[in-house]
PDB file of C-alpha atoms in Angstrom:
ATOM      1  CA  MET A 202       0.000   0.000   0.000  1.00 53.00           C
ATOM      2  CA  ALA A 203       1.405   3.383  -1.000  1.00 61.00           C
ATOM      3  CA  THR A 204       1.715   6.010   1.689  1.00 69.00           C
ATOM      4  CA  ARG A 205       1.354   9.721   1.254  1.00 68.00           C
ATOM      5  CA  GLN A 206       4.582  11.573   2.025  1.00 80.00           C
ATOM      6  CA  GLY A 207       4.658  14.800   3.997  1.00 85.00           C
ATOM      7  CA  PHE A 208       3.168  16.077   7.215  1.00 88.00           C
ATOM      8  CA  THR A 209      -0.232  16.973   8.592  1.00 89.00           C
ATOM      9  CA  ILE A 210      -0.367  20.067  10.762  1.00 88.00           C
ATOM     10  CA  ILE A 211      -2.687  19.884  13.760  1.00 91.00           C
ATOM     11  CA  THR A 212      -3.454  23.015  15.766  1.00 92.00           C
ATOM     12  CA  ASN A 213      -2.298  22.865  19.368  1.00 96.00           C
ATOM     13  CA  CYS A 214      -5.754  24.058  20.467  1.00 96.00           C
ATOM     14  CA  VAL A 215      -7.240  20.707  19.469  1.00 97.00           C
ATOM     15  CA  ILE A 216      -4.412  18.729  21.050  1.00 96.00           C
ATOM     16  CA  ASP A 217      -4.753  20.672  24.313  1.00 97.00           C
ATOM     17  CA  ASP A 218      -8.569  20.765  24.433  1.00 97.00           C
ATOM     18  CA  GLU A 219      -9.587  18.541  27.344  1.00 97.00           C
ATOM     19  CA  ARG A 220     -13.203  18.452  26.112  1.00 97.00           C
ATOM     20  CA  LEU A 221     -12.041  16.246  23.240  1.00 98.00           C
ATOM     21  CA  GLY A 222     -11.336  12.556  23.501  1.00 97.00           C
ATOM     22  CA  GLY A 223      -8.868  10.502  21.523  1.00 97.00           C
ATOM     23  CA  ALA A 224     -11.371   9.603  18.797  1.00 98.00           C
ATOM     24  CA  ASP A 225     -12.268  13.294  18.345  1.00 98.00           C
ATOM     25  CA  LYS A 226      -8.618  14.211  17.885  1.00 98.00           C
ATOM     26  CA  LEU A 227      -8.042  11.345  15.440  1.00 98.00           C
ATOM     27  CA  VAL A 228     -11.057  12.376  13.344  1.00 98.00           C
ATOM     28  CA  PHE A 229      -9.808  15.985  13.325  1.00 98.00           C
ATOM     29  CA  MET A 230      -6.373  14.752  12.266  1.00 97.00           C
ATOM     30  CA  ALA A 231      -7.900  12.745   9.414  1.00 97.00           C
ATOM     31  CA  ILE A 232      -9.868  15.778   8.191  1.00 97.00           C
ATOM     32  CA  CYS A 233      -6.744  17.963   8.380  1.00 97.00           C
ATOM     33  CA  ARG A 234      -4.841  15.394   6.312  1.00 95.00           C
ATOM     34  CA  TYR A 235      -7.107  16.080   3.345  1.00 95.00           C
ATOM     35  CA  ALA A 236      -7.713  19.816   3.858  1.00 96.00           C
ATOM     36  CA  HIS A 237      -6.362  22.181   1.196  1.00 94.00           C
ATOM     37  CA  ASN A 238      -3.578  24.362   2.622  1.00 91.00           C
ATOM     38  CA  LYS A 239      -5.172  27.664   1.564  1.00 93.00           C
ATOM     39  CA  THR A 240      -8.929  27.046   1.613  1.00 95.00           C
ATOM     40  CA  ARG A 241      -8.833  24.557   4.524  1.00 96.00           C
ATOM     41  CA  LYS A 242     -11.630  22.657   2.768  1.00 97.00           C
ATOM     42  CA  CYS A 243     -11.867  19.002   1.824  1.00 96.00           C
ATOM     43  CA  HIS A 244     -14.500  16.428   1.008  1.00 95.00           C
ATOM     44  CA  PRO A 245     -13.237  12.905   1.713  1.00 96.00           C
ATOM     45  CA  SER A 246     -15.840  10.218   2.185  1.00 95.00           C
ATOM     46  CA  ARG A 247     -16.960   9.180   5.639  1.00 95.00           C
ATOM     47  CA  ALA A 248     -15.511   5.729   4.984  1.00 96.00           C
ATOM     48  CA  THR A 249     -12.109   7.220   4.210  1.00 97.00           C
ATOM     49  CA  LEU A 250     -12.115   9.380   7.335  1.00 98.00           C
ATOM     50  CA  MET A 251     -13.259   6.486   9.550  1.00 98.00           C
ATOM     51  CA  LYS A 252     -10.494   4.291   8.146  1.00 97.00           C
ATOM     52  CA  LYS A 253      -7.780   6.933   8.626  1.00 97.00           C
ATOM     53  CA  ALA A 254      -8.994   7.722  12.158  1.00 98.00           C
ATOM     54  CA  SER A 255      -9.435   4.025  13.016  1.00 97.00           C
ATOM     55  CA  VAL A 256     -12.939   4.579  14.376  1.00 98.00           C
ATOM     56  CA  SER A 257     -16.306   2.993  13.659  1.00 97.00           C
ATOM     57  CA  LYS A 258     -19.476   4.775  12.551  1.00 97.00           C
ATOM     58  CA  LYS A 259     -20.967   5.727  15.929  1.00 97.00           C
ATOM     59  CA  PRO A 260     -17.796   7.252  17.449  1.00 97.00           C
ATOM     60  CA  PHE A 261     -17.092   8.958  14.113  1.00 98.00           C
ATOM     61  CA  GLN A 262     -20.499  10.639  14.064  1.00 97.00           C
ATOM     62  CA  ALA A 263     -20.124  11.698  17.703  1.00 98.00           C
ATOM     63  CA  SER A 264     -16.680  13.143  16.960  1.00 98.00           C
ATOM     64  CA  LEU A 265     -17.953  15.166  13.994  1.00 98.00           C
ATOM     65  CA  LYS A 266     -20.694  16.611  16.183  1.00 98.00           C
ATOM     66  CA  LYS A 267     -18.250  17.444  18.992  1.00 98.00           C
ATOM     67  CA  LEU A 268     -15.697  19.026  16.646  1.00 98.00           C
ATOM     68  CA  GLU A 269     -18.397  21.144  15.026  1.00 97.00           C
ATOM     69  CA  GLU A 270     -19.860  22.194  18.400  1.00 97.00           C
ATOM     70  CA  CYS A 271     -16.397  23.198  19.622  1.00 97.00           C
ATOM     71  CA  GLY A 272     -15.835  25.282  16.482  1.00 97.00           C
ATOM     72  CA  TYR A 273     -12.955  23.276  15.046  1.00 98.00           C
ATOM     73  CA  ILE A 274     -14.743  22.302  11.833  1.00 98.00           C
ATOM     74  CA  GLN A 275     -17.697  23.374   9.736  1.00 97.00           C
ATOM     75  CA  ILE A 276     -19.653  20.765   7.825  1.00 97.00           C
ATOM     76  CA  GLU A 277     -21.549  21.475   4.633  1.00 96.00           C
ATOM     77  CA  ARG A 278     -23.818  18.669   3.497  1.00 92.00           C
ATOM     78  CA  ARG A 279     -23.603  18.469  -0.274  1.00 91.00           C
ATOM     79  CA  THR A 280     -26.054  17.109  -2.838  1.00 87.00           C
ATOM     80  CA  SER A 281     -26.249  16.932  -6.603  1.00 89.00           C
ATOM     81  CA  ASN A 282     -29.528  16.262  -8.401  1.00 89.00           C
ATOM     82  CA  GLY A 283     -31.018  15.005  -5.143  1.00 86.00           C
ATOM     83  CA  LEU A 284     -28.169  12.562  -4.493  1.00 89.00           C
ATOM     84  CA  LYS A 285     -26.054  12.847  -1.368  1.00 88.00           C
ATOM     85  CA  LEU A 286     -22.388  13.597  -1.950  1.00 88.00           C
ATOM     86  CA  SER A 287     -19.560  13.521   0.562  1.00 90.00           C
ATOM     87  CA  ASN A 288     -19.694  16.343   3.077  1.00 94.00           C
ATOM     88  CA  GLU A 289     -17.408  19.322   2.661  1.00 96.00           C
ATOM     89  CA  TYR A 290     -15.355  19.931   5.784  1.00 97.00           C
ATOM     90  CA  THR A 291     -13.708  23.259   6.581  1.00 97.00           C
ATOM     91  CA  VAL A 292     -11.000  23.332   9.224  1.00 97.00           C
ATOM     92  CA  MET A 293     -11.451  26.426  11.375  1.00 95.00           C
ATOM     93  CA  GLY A 294      -8.858  28.491  13.209  1.00 69.00           C
TER      94      GLY A 294
END
């Protein structure tokens, strides 16, 4: 399996935030991995993010909610011709 070279930058605020658990931080890390450096936006599939964060569906959904509530990400639900597309995630701050 090929690996992607480089680094993923994670804000210290997320690392230091005691409201967040390990799964929350791993999901944030996975989102940051795909975020564009300038726009901070990305739209990987839920399956991809769950795999990269090593979490199952329920903890993943809880982590997205927590990260959004804490202001670390914004989630835009996308559709095209009535079909659901992958969400667009924006990394904040």
